[in-house]
CSV table of C-alpha atoms in Angstrom, one decimal:
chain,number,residue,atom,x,y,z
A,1,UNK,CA,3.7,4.5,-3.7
A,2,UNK,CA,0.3,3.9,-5.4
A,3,UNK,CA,-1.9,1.2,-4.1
A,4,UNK,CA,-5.2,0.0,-4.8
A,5,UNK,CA,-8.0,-2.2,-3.9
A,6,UNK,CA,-10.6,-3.6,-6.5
A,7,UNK,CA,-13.4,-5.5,-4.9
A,8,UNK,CA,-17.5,-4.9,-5.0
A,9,UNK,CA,-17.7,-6.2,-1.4
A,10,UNK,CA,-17.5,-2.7,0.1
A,11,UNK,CA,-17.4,-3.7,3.5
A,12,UNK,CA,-14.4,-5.8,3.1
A,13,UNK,CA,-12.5,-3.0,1.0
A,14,UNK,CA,-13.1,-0.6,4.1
A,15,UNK,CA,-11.6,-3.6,6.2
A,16,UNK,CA,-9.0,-4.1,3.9
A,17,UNK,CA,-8.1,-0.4,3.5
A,18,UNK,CA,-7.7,0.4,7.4
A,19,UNK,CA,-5.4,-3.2,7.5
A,20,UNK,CA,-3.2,-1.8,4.3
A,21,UNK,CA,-3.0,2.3,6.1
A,22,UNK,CA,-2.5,1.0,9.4
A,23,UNK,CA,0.6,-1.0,8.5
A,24,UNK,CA,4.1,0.2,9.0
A,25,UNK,CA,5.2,-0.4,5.0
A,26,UNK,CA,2.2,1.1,3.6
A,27,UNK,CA,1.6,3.6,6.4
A,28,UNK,CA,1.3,7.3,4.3
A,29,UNK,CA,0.9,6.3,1.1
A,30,UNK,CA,-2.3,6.9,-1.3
A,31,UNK,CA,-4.7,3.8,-1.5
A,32,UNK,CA,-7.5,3.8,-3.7
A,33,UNK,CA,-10.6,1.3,-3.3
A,34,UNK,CA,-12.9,0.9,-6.4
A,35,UNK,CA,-16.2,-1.0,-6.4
A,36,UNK,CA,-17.3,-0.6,-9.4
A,37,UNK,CA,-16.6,0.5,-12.8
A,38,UNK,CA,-13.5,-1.5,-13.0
A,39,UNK,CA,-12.4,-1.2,-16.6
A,40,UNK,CA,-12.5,3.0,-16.1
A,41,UNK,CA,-9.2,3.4,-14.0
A,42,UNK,CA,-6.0,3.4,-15.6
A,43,UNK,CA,-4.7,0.2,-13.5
A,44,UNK,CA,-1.2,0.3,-15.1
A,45,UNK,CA,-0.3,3.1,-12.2
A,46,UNK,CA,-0.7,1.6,-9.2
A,47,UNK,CA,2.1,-0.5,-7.6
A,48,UNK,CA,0.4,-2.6,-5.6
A,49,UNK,CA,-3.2,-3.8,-6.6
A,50,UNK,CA,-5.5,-6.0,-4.4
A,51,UNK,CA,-7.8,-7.3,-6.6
A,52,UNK,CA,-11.1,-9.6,-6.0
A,53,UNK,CA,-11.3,-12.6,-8.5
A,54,UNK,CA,-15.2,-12.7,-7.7
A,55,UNK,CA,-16.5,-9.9,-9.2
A,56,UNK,CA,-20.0,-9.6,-9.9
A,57,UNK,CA,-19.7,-7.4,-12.7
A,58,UNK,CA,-16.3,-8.3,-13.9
A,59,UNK,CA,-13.3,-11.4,-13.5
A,60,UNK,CA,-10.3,-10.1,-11.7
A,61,UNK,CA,-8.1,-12.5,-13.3
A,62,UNK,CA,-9.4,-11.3,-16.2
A,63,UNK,CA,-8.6,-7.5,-15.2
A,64,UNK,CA,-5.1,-8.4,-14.1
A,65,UNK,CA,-4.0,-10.1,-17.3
A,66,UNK,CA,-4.6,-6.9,-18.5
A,67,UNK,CA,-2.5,-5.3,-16.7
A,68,UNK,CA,1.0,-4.7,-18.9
A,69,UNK,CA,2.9,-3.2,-15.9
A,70,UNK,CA,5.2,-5.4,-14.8
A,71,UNK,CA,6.5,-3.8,-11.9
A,72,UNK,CA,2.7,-3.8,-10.6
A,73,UNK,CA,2.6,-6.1,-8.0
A,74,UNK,CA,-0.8,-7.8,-8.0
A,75,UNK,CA,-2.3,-9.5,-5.3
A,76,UNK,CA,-5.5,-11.9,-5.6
A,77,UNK,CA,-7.9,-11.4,-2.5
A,78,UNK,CA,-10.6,-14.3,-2.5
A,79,UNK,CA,-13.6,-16.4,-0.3
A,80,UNK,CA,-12.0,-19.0,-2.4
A,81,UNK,CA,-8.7,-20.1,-2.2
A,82,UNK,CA,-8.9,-23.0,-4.7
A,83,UNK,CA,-8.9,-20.3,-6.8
A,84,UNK,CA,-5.2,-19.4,-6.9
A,85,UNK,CA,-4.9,-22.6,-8.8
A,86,UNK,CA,-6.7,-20.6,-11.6
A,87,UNK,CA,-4.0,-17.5,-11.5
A,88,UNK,CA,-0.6,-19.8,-12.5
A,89,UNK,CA,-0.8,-17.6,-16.0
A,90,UNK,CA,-0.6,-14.5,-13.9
A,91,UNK,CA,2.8,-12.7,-12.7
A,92,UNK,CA,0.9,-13.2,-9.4
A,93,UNK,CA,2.6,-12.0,-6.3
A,94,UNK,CA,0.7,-13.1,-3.5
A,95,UNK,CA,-2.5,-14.3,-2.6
A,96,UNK,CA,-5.1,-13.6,0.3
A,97,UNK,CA,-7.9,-15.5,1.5
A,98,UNK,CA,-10.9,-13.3,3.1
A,99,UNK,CA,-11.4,-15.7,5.7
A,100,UNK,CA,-7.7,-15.3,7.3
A,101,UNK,CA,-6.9,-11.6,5.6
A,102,UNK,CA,-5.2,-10.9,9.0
A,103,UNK,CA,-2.9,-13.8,9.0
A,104,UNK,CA,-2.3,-13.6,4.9
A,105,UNK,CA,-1.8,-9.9,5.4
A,106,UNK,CA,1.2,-10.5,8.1
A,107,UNK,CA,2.8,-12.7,5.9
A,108,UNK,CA,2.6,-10.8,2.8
A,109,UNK,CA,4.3,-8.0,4.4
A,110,UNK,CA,6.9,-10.6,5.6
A,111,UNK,CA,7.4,-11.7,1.9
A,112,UNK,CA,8.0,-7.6,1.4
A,113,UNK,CA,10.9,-7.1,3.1
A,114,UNK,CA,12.1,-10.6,2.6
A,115,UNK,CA,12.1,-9.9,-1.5
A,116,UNK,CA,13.1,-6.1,-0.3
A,117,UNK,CA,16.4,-7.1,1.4
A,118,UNK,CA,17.2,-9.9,-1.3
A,119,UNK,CA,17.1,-6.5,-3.8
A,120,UNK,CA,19.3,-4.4,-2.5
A,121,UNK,CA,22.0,-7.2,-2.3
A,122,UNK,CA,25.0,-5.9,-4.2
A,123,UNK,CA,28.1,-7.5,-5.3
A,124,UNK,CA,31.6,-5.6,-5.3
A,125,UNK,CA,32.7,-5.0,-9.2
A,126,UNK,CA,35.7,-2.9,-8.6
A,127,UNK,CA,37.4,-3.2,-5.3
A,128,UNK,CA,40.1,-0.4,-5.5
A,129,UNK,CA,37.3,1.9,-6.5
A,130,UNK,CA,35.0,0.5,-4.4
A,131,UNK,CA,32.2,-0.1,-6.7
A,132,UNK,CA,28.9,-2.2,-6.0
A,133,UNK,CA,26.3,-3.2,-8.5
A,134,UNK,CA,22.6,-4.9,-7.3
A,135,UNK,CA,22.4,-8.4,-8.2
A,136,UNK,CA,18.9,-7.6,-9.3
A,137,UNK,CA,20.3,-5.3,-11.9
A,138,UNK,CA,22.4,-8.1,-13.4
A,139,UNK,CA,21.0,-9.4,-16.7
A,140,UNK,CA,23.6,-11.8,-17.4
A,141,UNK,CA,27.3,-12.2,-16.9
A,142,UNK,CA,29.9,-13.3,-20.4
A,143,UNK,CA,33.4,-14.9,-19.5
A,144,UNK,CA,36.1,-13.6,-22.0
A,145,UNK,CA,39.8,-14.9,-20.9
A,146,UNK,CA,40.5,-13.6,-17.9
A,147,UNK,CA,37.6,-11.4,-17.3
A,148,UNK,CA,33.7,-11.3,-16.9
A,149,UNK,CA,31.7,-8.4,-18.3
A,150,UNK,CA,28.6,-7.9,-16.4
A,151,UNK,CA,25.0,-6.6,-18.0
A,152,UNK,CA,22.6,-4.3,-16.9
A,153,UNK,CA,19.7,-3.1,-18.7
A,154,UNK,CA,22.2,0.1,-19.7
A,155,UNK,CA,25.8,-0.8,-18.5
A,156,UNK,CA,28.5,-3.1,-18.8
A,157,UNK,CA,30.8,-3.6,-16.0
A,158,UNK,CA,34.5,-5.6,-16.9
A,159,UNK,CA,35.7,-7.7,-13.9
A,160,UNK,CA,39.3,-9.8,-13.9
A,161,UNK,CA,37.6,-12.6,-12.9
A,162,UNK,CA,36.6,-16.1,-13.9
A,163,UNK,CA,33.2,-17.6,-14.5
A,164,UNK,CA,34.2,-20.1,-11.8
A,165,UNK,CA,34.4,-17.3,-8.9
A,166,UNK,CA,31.5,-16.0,-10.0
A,167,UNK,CA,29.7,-19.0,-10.6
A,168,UNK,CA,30.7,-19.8,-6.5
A,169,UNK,CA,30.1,-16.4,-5.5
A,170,UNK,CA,26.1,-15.7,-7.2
A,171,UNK,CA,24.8,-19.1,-8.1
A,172,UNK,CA,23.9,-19.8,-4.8
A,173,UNK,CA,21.2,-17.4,-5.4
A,174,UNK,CA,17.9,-19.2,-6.7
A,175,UNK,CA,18.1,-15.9,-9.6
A,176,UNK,CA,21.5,-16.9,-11.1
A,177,UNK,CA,22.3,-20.1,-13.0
A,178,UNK,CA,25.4,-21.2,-15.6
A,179,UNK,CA,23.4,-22.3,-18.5
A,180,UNK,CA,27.0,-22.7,-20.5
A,181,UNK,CA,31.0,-22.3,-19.9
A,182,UNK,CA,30.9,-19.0,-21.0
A,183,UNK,CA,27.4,-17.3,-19.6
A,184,UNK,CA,25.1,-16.8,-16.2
A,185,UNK,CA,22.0,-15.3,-16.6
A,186,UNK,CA,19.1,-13.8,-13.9
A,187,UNK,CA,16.2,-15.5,-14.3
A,188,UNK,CA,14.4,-12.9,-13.3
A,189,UNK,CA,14.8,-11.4,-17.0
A,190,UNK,CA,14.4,-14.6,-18.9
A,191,UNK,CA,10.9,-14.4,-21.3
A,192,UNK,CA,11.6,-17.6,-23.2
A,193,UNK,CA,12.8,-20.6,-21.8
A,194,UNK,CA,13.5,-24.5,-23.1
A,195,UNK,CA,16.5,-27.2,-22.7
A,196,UNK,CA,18.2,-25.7,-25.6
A,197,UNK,CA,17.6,-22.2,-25.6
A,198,UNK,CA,17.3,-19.5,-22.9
A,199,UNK,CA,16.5,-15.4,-24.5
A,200,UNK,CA,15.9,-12.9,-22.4
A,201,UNK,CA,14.1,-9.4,-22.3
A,202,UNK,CA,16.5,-7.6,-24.2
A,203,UNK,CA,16.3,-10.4,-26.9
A,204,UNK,CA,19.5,-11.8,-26.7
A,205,UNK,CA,19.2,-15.6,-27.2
A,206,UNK,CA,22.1,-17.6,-25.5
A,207,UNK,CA,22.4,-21.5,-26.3
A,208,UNK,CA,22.6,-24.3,-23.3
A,209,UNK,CA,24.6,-26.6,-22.6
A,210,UNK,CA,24.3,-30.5,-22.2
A,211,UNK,CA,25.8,-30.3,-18.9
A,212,UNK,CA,22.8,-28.1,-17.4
A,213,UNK,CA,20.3,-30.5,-17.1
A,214,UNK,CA,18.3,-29.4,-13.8
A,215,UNK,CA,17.9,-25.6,-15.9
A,216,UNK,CA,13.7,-26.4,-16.0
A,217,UNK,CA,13.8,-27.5,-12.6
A,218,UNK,CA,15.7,-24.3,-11.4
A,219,UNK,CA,13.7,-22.1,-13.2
A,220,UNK,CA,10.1,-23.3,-11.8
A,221,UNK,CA,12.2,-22.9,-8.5
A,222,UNK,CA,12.8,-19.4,-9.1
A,223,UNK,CA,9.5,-19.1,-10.0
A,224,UNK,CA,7.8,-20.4,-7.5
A,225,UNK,CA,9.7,-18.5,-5.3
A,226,UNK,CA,9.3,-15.3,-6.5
A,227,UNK,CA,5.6,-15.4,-6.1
């Protein structure tokens, strides 16, 4: 694991640093600070960046939209924490006010092995063989007769099931709603969203029905939850 911190304030980077190594999660692993010279490091390798929206010689808002990496979790660090109202463009995962890093620090690491656990939830595909997938791996789940094929981003996995069982046994997670009689789909890999249409990273496109009005709603949920 790669983690960085991107601030000018030195002092609170040291601070910061010694908070981050002394923790249990991040205990071992390599942790960069940089105070200046922002745009030099390759930011796309790091997976968790702390990053200072007030920088003197740079915007770290600005730095993080440039970050294409999506599995880089980025973490706003700010005197200012009006200005998280500023970062709702930004695949933001947490945020940490300077004044209470201690307290915001604690809970980010609670939100770690909250989002951890909810991960490495599985669902049984194939009893007799005893055969688990990760609902996080799920892309989206088709109903065909009397069986529901499940995609990953590089399997498919053919249940005899119904979109009803599995409609009662994975909608109940915030990720997973029935946007038609036919189809589920994880939000988490949904890029383009409206009341009509849903199409998600792999660019398959998948109409909505009538009947799923609250969709929006669910997906801001998700959302919101997520970060």
């Amino acid at each position: 694991m790669k983690i960085g911190i991107i601030d000018d304030d030195i002092q609170f980077s040291e601070i910061l640093k010694n908070r981050i190594k002394n923790s249990n999660y991040f205990n071992g692993h390599t942790i960069d600070v940089i105070n200046d010279h922002f745009q030099s490091p390759n930011l796309q390798d790091y997976d968790y960046l702390f990053i200072d929206i007030l920088l003197v010689q740079d915007n770290g808002i600005m730095l993080a939209k440039r970050i294409k990496n999506k599995n880089t979790k980025i973490i706003f660090v700010s005197s200012n924490e009006t200005l998280v109202y500023d970062c709702f463009d930004i695949h933001l995962y947490f945020f940490i006010r300077k004044e209470f890093y201690e307290d915001d620090f604690n809970r980010l690491l609670m939100k770690i092995n909250k989002d951890e656990a909810e991960n490495n939830k599985q669902y049984l595909i194939d009893e007799k063989n005893n055969q688990y997938i990760r609902l996080i791996d799920i892309m989206y789940i088709q109903s065909h007769r009397n069986t529901c094929t499940f995609y990953t981003k590089d399997h498919e996995y053919i249940q005899y099931t119904t979109l009803k069982k599995c409609s009662e046994d994975l909608c109940s997670n915030i990720a997973f709603y029935k946007i038609n009689s036919y189809t589920i789909i994880n939000f988490k890999y949904v890029i383009k969203i409206n009341s009509q249409n849903v199409t998600l990273s792999n660019n398959q496109c998948f109409n909505v029905s009538r009947k799923a009005k609250d969709l929006i709603e669910k997906y801001h949920t998700y959302r919101r939850f997520i970060q």
